[in-house]
CSV table of C-alpha atoms in Angstrom, one decimal:
chain,number,residue,atom,x,y,z
F,2,UNK,CA,-1.3,-22.7,-10.4
F,3,UNK,CA,-1.5,-20.4,-7.3
F,4,UNK,CA,1.2,-21.7,-4.9
F,5,UNK,CA,0.1,-19.2,-2.2
F,6,UNK,CA,-2.4,-20.2,0.5
F,7,UNK,CA,-4.3,-18.1,3.0
F,8,UNK,CA,-2.6,-18.7,6.3
F,9,UNK,CA,-5.4,-17.1,8.2
F,10,UNK,CA,-7.0,-13.7,7.8
F,11,UNK,CA,-5.3,-10.8,9.6
F,12,UNK,CA,-5.5,-7.0,9.2
F,13,UNK,CA,-2.5,-5.2,7.7
F,14,UNK,CA,-2.6,-2.6,10.4
F,15,UNK,CA,-1.7,-5.3,12.9
F,16,UNK,CA,1.3,-6.1,10.7
F,17,UNK,CA,2.4,-2.5,11.2
F,18,UNK,CA,1.8,-2.8,15.0
F,19,UNK,CA,3.9,-6.0,15.1
F,20,UNK,CA,6.7,-4.4,13.1
F,21,UNK,CA,6.7,-1.3,15.2
F,22,UNK,CA,6.9,-3.3,18.4
F,23,UNK,CA,9.9,-5.2,17.0
F,24,UNK,CA,11.6,-2.0,16.0
F,25,UNK,CA,11.1,-0.7,19.5
F,26,UNK,CA,13.2,-3.6,20.8
F,27,UNK,CA,15.9,-3.4,18.1
F,28,UNK,CA,16.4,0.3,17.4
F,29,UNK,CA,16.5,2.9,20.2
F,30,UNK,CA,16.2,5.7,17.7
F,31,UNK,CA,12.7,4.7,16.6
F,32,UNK,CA,10.0,6.9,18.2
F,33,UNK,CA,6.2,6.9,17.6
F,34,UNK,CA,3.7,9.6,17.4
F,35,UNK,CA,-0.1,9.2,17.2
F,36,UNK,CA,-3.1,11.5,16.6
F,37,UNK,CA,-5.5,10.0,19.2
F,38,UNK,CA,-5.8,6.6,17.4
F,39,UNK,CA,-3.5,4.3,19.3
F,40,UNK,CA,-5.9,1.3,19.2
F,41,UNK,CA,-6.7,1.7,15.6
F,42,UNK,CA,-3.0,1.8,14.7
F,43,UNK,CA,-2.1,-1.1,16.9
F,44,UNK,CA,0.6,0.9,18.8
F,45,UNK,CA,-0.3,-0.4,22.3
F,46,UNK,CA,2.5,-2.9,22.6
F,47,UNK,CA,5.2,-0.4,21.5
F,48,UNK,CA,3.8,2.1,24.0
F,49,UNK,CA,3.8,-0.4,26.8
F,50,UNK,CA,7.4,-1.3,26.2
F,51,UNK,CA,8.7,2.2,25.3
F,52,UNK,CA,6.5,4.8,27.0
F,53,UNK,CA,9.4,7.4,26.9
F,54,UNK,CA,9.5,7.0,23.1
F,55,UNK,CA,5.8,7.6,22.4
F,56,UNK,CA,4.2,11.0,21.9
F,57,UNK,CA,0.4,11.4,21.9
F,58,UNK,CA,-0.4,14.6,20.1
F,59,UNK,CA,-4.1,14.4,20.1
F,60,UNK,CA,-6.3,15.4,17.1
F,61,UNK,CA,-3.6,17.7,15.8
F,62,UNK,CA,-2.2,15.9,12.8
F,63,UNK,CA,-0.5,19.0,11.3
F,64,UNK,CA,1.4,19.5,14.5
F,65,UNK,CA,2.3,15.8,14.5
F,66,UNK,CA,4.0,16.1,11.2
F,67,UNK,CA,6.0,19.2,12.3
F,68,UNK,CA,7.1,17.6,15.5
F,69,UNK,CA,8.2,14.5,13.6
F,70,UNK,CA,10.2,16.5,11.2
F,71,UNK,CA,11.9,18.3,14.1
F,72,UNK,CA,12.8,15.0,15.8
F,73,UNK,CA,14.8,13.8,12.8
F,74,UNK,CA,17.2,16.7,13.4
F,75,UNK,CA,18.1,15.0,16.7
F,76,UNK,CA,18.8,11.7,14.9
F,77,UNK,CA,15.5,10.0,15.8
F,78,UNK,CA,13.4,8.0,13.3
F,79,UNK,CA,9.8,9.1,13.9
F,80,UNK,CA,6.8,6.9,12.8
F,81,UNK,CA,3.6,8.9,12.7
F,82,UNK,CA,0.3,7.1,12.9
F,83,UNK,CA,-3.2,8.0,12.0
F,84,UNK,CA,-5.8,7.2,9.3
F,85,UNK,CA,-4.7,7.6,5.7
F,86,UNK,CA,-7.1,10.4,5.1
F,87,UNK,CA,-5.6,12.4,8.0
F,88,UNK,CA,-2.1,11.3,7.2
F,89,UNK,CA,-2.2,13.0,3.8
F,90,UNK,CA,-5.1,15.2,2.8
F,91,UNK,CA,-5.4,17.0,6.2
F,92,UNK,CA,-1.6,17.6,6.5
F,93,UNK,CA,-0.4,17.9,2.9
F,94,UNK,CA,1.2,21.3,3.3
F,95,UNK,CA,3.1,20.2,6.4
F,96,UNK,CA,4.3,17.0,4.6
F,97,UNK,CA,5.3,19.0,1.5
F,98,UNK,CA,7.2,21.7,3.2
F,99,UNK,CA,8.5,20.2,6.5
F,100,UNK,CA,9.1,16.6,5.4
F,101,UNK,CA,9.5,16.2,1.6
F,102,UNK,CA,11.0,19.5,0.6
F,103,UNK,CA,13.3,19.4,3.7
F,104,UNK,CA,14.2,15.7,3.1
F,105,UNK,CA,13.4,14.6,6.6
F,106,UNK,CA,13.6,11.0,7.7
F,107,UNK,CA,9.9,10.7,8.7
F,108,UNK,CA,7.9,7.5,8.2
F,109,UNK,CA,4.3,8.5,7.6
F,110,UNK,CA,2.3,5.4,8.5
F,111,UNK,CA,-1.3,5.4,7.3
F,112,UNK,CA,-4.0,3.0,8.4
F,113,UNK,CA,-7.6,2.6,7.2
F,114,UNK,CA,-6.7,3.4,3.6
F,115,UNK,CA,-9.0,3.0,0.7
F,116,UNK,CA,-12.6,1.9,0.5
F,117,UNK,CA,-12.2,-1.1,2.8
F,118,UNK,CA,-12.3,1.3,5.8
F,119,UNK,CA,-15.9,0.4,5.3
F,120,UNK,CA,-18.7,1.8,7.5
F,121,UNK,CA,-17.1,5.1,8.3
F,122,UNK,CA,-18.0,6.3,4.8
F,123,UNK,CA,-16.7,8.6,2.1
F,124,UNK,CA,-15.2,11.3,4.4
F,125,UNK,CA,-12.7,8.8,5.7
F,126,UNK,CA,-12.2,6.5,2.7
F,127,UNK,CA,-9.4,8.3,1.0
F,128,UNK,CA,-8.8,7.1,-2.6
F,129,UNK,CA,-6.4,9.8,-3.6
F,130,UNK,CA,-3.5,9.3,-1.1
F,131,UNK,CA,-1.1,7.4,-3.4
F,132,UNK,CA,-1.4,10.1,-6.0
F,133,UNK,CA,-0.8,12.9,-3.4
F,134,UNK,CA,2.2,11.2,-2.0
F,135,UNK,CA,3.9,9.9,-5.2
F,136,UNK,CA,3.9,13.3,-6.7
F,137,UNK,CA,6.1,14.7,-3.9
F,138,UNK,CA,9.8,14.7,-4.9
F,139,UNK,CA,11.8,12.3,-2.8
F,140,UNK,CA,8.8,10.5,-1.2
F,141,UNK,CA,8.9,6.7,-1.2
F,142,UNK,CA,5.4,5.2,-1.4
F,143,UNK,CA,4.8,1.6,-0.2
F,144,UNK,CA,1.5,-0.3,-0.2
F,145,UNK,CA,2.0,-3.9,1.1
F,146,UNK,CA,-0.5,-6.7,0.6
F,147,UNK,CA,-1.0,-8.6,3.8
F,148,UNK,CA,0.0,-8.9,7.5
F,149,UNK,CA,3.4,-10.5,6.9
F,150,UNK,CA,4.4,-8.0,4.2
F,151,UNK,CA,3.3,-5.0,6.2
F,152,UNK,CA,5.4,-6.1,9.1
F,153,UNK,CA,8.4,-6.7,6.9
F,154,UNK,CA,7.9,-3.3,5.2
F,155,UNK,CA,7.7,-1.5,8.6
F,156,UNK,CA,11.0,-3.0,9.6
F,157,UNK,CA,12.6,-2.2,6.2
F,158,UNK,CA,11.7,1.5,6.2
F,159,UNK,CA,13.4,2.1,9.5
F,160,UNK,CA,16.7,1.2,7.7
F,161,UNK,CA,15.9,3.4,4.8
F,162,UNK,CA,16.9,7.1,5.0
F,163,UNK,CA,14.3,9.5,3.7
F,164,UNK,CA,10.6,10.2,3.9
F,165,UNK,CA,8.3,7.2,3.4
F,166,UNK,CA,4.6,6.9,3.0
F,167,UNK,CA,3.5,3.4,4.3
F,168,UNK,CA,-0.2,2.6,3.5
F,169,UNK,CA,-2.2,-0.2,5.1
F,170,UNK,CA,-5.7,-1.1,6.0
F,171,UNK,CA,-8.4,-2.0,8.5
F,172,UNK,CA,-10.1,-5.3,7.4
F,173,UNK,CA,-8.9,-8.8,8.0
F,174,UNK,CA,-7.6,-10.1,4.7
F,175,UNK,CA,-5.8,-13.2,3.5
F,176,UNK,CA,-2.3,-13.5,4.9
F,177,UNK,CA,-0.3,-15.4,2.3
F,178,UNK,CA,3.2,-14.1,1.8
F,179,UNK,CA,6.1,-16.0,3.5
F,180,UNK,CA,6.7,-14.8,7.1
F,181,UNK,CA,10.5,-14.6,6.4
F,182,UNK,CA,10.3,-13.0,2.9
F,183,UNK,CA,12.8,-10.1,2.7
F,184,UNK,CA,11.2,-6.8,1.9
F,185,UNK,CA,13.2,-4.8,-0.7
F,186,UNK,CA,12.0,-1.3,-1.4
F,187,UNK,CA,11.4,-0.8,-5.1
F,188,UNK,CA,11.6,-4.5,-6.1
F,189,UNK,CA,8.4,-6.1,-7.4
F,190,UNK,CA,7.7,-9.7,-6.4
F,191,UNK,CA,6.8,-12.3,-9.0
F,192,UNK,CA,4.0,-14.4,-7.6
F,193,UNK,CA,3.0,-16.4,-10.6
F,194,UNK,CA,4.5,-16.6,-14.0
F,195,UNK,CA,2.3,-16.5,-17.1
F,196,UNK,CA,2.3,-15.9,-20.8
F,197,UNK,CA,-1.0,-14.3,-21.9
F,198,UNK,CA,-1.4,-11.3,-19.7
F,199,UNK,CA,0.4,-9.4,-16.9
F,200,UNK,CA,-1.5,-8.5,-13.7
F,201,UNK,CA,0.2,-5.8,-11.7
F,202,UNK,CA,-1.5,-5.5,-8.3
F,203,UNK,CA,-0.9,-3.7,-5.1
F,204,UNK,CA,-2.3,-3.8,-1.5
F,205,UNK,CA,-5.5,-5.7,-1.0
F,206,UNK,CA,-5.9,-6.4,-4.7
F,207,UNK,CA,-2.9,-8.7,-4.8
F,208,UNK,CA,-4.7,-11.6,-3.2
F,209,UNK,CA,-7.8,-10.8,-5.4
F,210,UNK,CA,-5.5,-11.0,-8.4
F,211,UNK,CA,-4.2,-14.4,-7.5
F,212,UNK,CA,-7.8,-15.6,-7.2
F,213,UNK,CA,-8.6,-14.1,-10.6
F,214,UNK,CA,-5.6,-15.9,-12.0
F,215,UNK,CA,-7.1,-19.2,-10.8
F,216,UNK,CA,-10.3,-18.4,-12.6
F,217,UNK,CA,-8.5,-17.4,-15.8
F,218,UNK,CA,-6.5,-20.6,-15.7
F,219,UNK,CA,-9.8,-22.5,-15.8
F,220,UNK,CA,-10.5,-20.6,-19.0
F,221,UNK,CA,-7.2,-21.5,-20.5
F,222,UNK,CA,-5.6,-18.1,-19.9
F,223,UNK,CA,-2.1,-17.9,-18.4
F,224,UNK,CA,-1.8,-14.9,-16.2
F,225,UNK,CA,1.4,-13.5,-14.7
F,226,UNK,CA,0.8,-11.9,-11.3
F,227,UNK,CA,3.3,-9.4,-9.9
F,228,UNK,CA,3.0,-7.8,-6.5
F,229,UNK,CA,3.9,-4.1,-6.8
F,230,UNK,CA,4.3,-3.3,-3.1
F,231,UNK,CA,6.3,-0.2,-3.9
F,232,UNK,CA,4.5,2.4,-6.0
F,233,UNK,CA,7.5,4.8,-5.9
F,234,UNK,CA,10.2,4.0,-6.8
F,235,UNK,CA,8.5,1.7,-9.3
F,236,UNK,CA,10.2,-1.4,-10.5
F,237,UNK,CA,10.1,-0.4,-14.2
F,238,UNK,CA,12.5,-3.2,-15.3
F,239,UNK,CA,10.2,-6.0,-13.9
F,240,UNK,CA,7.1,-4.4,-15.4
F,241,UNK,CA,8.7,-4.0,-18.9
F,242,UNK,CA,10.1,-7.5,-18.9
F,243,UNK,CA,6.7,-9.0,-18.1
F,244,UNK,CA,4.6,-6.9,-20.5
F,245,UNK,CA,7.1,-7.5,-23.3
F,246,UNK,CA,6.5,-11.2,-22.8
F,247,UNK,CA,2.7,-11.2,-22.4
F,248,UNK,CA,1.7,-8.3,-24.6
F,249,UNK,CA,-0.9,-6.7,-22.4
F,250,UNK,CA,-1.4,-5.7,-18.8
F,251,UNK,CA,-4.1,-5.1,-16.1
F,252,UNK,CA,-3.3,-2.9,-13.1
F,253,UNK,CA,-5.3,-3.5,-9.9
F,254,UNK,CA,-5.5,-1.2,-6.9
F,255,UNK,CA,-7.8,0.1,-4.1
F,256,UNK,CA,-7.4,3.7,-5.3
F,257,UNK,CA,-8.7,6.1,-7.8
F,258,UNK,CA,-7.5,5.3,-11.3
F,259,UNK,CA,-6.4,8.9,-11.5
F,260,UNK,CA,-3.0,9.2,-9.9
F,261,UNK,CA,-2.5,5.6,-8.7
F,262,UNK,CA,-0.5,2.6,-9.7
F,263,UNK,CA,-2.2,2.3,-13.1
F,264,UNK,CA,-1.2,5.8,-14.2
F,265,UNK,CA,2.4,5.2,-13.1
F,266,UNK,CA,2.5,2.0,-15.2
F,267,UNK,CA,0.9,3.7,-18.2
F,268,UNK,CA,3.7,6.3,-18.1
F,269,UNK,CA,6.3,3.6,-18.1
F,270,UNK,CA,4.7,1.8,-21.0
F,271,UNK,CA,4.0,5.0,-23.0
F,272,UNK,CA,7.7,5.9,-22.8
F,273,UNK,CA,9.2,2.5,-23.3
F,274,UNK,CA,6.8,-0.1,-24.7
F,275,UNK,CA,3.2,0.8,-25.5
F,276,UNK,CA,0.8,-2.0,-24.8
F,277,UNK,CA,-2.9,-2.5,-24.1
F,278,UNK,CA,-3.8,-1.8,-20.5
F,279,UNK,CA,-6.8,-2.3,-18.3
F,280,UNK,CA,-7.5,-0.6,-15.0
F,281,UNK,CA,-9.1,-2.0,-11.9
F,282,UNK,CA,-9.6,0.9,-9.6
F,283,UNK,CA,-12.3,3.3,-8.5
F,284,UNK,CA,-13.6,5.5,-11.3
F,285,UNK,CA,-13.0,9.1,-10.1
F,286,UNK,CA,-15.6,8.8,-7.3
F,287,UNK,CA,-15.9,9.0,-3.6
F,288,UNK,CA,-17.0,6.0,-1.6
F,289,UNK,CA,-19.9,5.4,0.8
F,290,UNK,CA,-20.8,3.6,4.0
F,291,UNK,CA,-20.9,-0.2,3.8
F,292,UNK,CA,-19.0,-3.4,4.7
F,293,UNK,CA,-15.7,-3.8,2.9
F,294,UNK,CA,-17.0,-6.7,0.9
F,295,UNK,CA,-20.1,-4.8,-0.2
F,296,UNK,CA,-18.0,-1.8,-1.3
F,297,UNK,CA,-15.3,-3.9,-3.1
F,298,UNK,CA,-18.1,-5.5,-5.0
F,299,UNK,CA,-20.0,-2.3,-5.9
F,300,UNK,CA,-16.9,-0.4,-6.9
F,301,UNK,CA,-15.3,-3.2,-8.9
F,302,UNK,CA,-12.3,-4.0,-6.7
F,303,UNK,CA,-12.3,-7.7,-6.4
F,304,UNK,CA,-11.2,-10.9,-8.2
F,305,UNK,CA,-14.3,-10.8,-10.5
F,306,UNK,CA,-13.4,-7.3,-11.6
F,307,UNK,CA,-9.8,-8.3,-12.3
F,308,UNK,CA,-11.0,-11.3,-14.3
F,309,UNK,CA,-13.3,-9.1,-16.4
F,310,UNK,CA,-10.6,-6.6,-17.0
F,311,UNK,CA,-8.3,-9.3,-18.3
F,312,UNK,CA,-10.9,-10.7,-20.6
F,313,UNK,CA,-11.5,-7.2,-22.0
F,314,UNK,CA,-7.8,-6.3,-22.5
F,315,UNK,CA,-7.0,-9.6,-24.2
F,316,UNK,CA,-9.3,-8.5,-27.0
F,317,UNK,CA,-7.0,-5.5,-27.6
F,318,UNK,CA,-3.8,-7.5,-28.1
F,319,UNK,CA,-2.3,-7.3,-31.6
């Protein structure tokens, strides 16, 4: 039975904004940079309280990454803010050379990730960013599921030394995790125990997976749901423990199935414990303009898709 309840829909980008504002009050070393998207990144309160610690670089994302890398040399903890597409694809060379290779303590904070960016369309709906970031040596990749967890993750990465990619979104979604839940980088969270199938979900697909588990329960299927908020480092121990119990797994993510959470899980299973796996993700395609709900339905990224994937993978169990 799903013990989590929607406390009221909120956007995860506002969770980032709330976390950044709190950091501004607590940690004088935290600075923020933005590429002309202050309102979209919910940075207004931080700027109002800490104008001397905010740097507007304009539509010059590559410069922003270089500036942020340089600031770390002075002991500052820079949080860069722009859309996920511009936080990764547009500036990949700068992130690789100046941040990841140089092991700089930069927090790359990426809003409007995935297909739920909605009406802006395919050019802005990046579905490759997790893959781009997780392949960089030393890069930590975090994809929280709701407002509360995004705020908690924002606070946690300030205390972690090293480059971090923090991914969040535009639409208002269910806010269901405890407000005081501690965020541990690299530690998956068991949301619901089950015996028949493991559902490993990340980001916006976590709530959808809980809804799917309710539907499956009505069909007599016991689903174990785990929130994989950290894609890298992946909590391999939690994944293997669960899959060894249930015998099969479905991964669910708002990302291309190539390079995302599903592939990371498949590697872990291939090396340690091969098991049937289903993938809920976009199928090597770009998006299009539409409302988030319409796009999640069309591209198979909702609770109905998770339910269908579970029913399919159960047939492959030995």
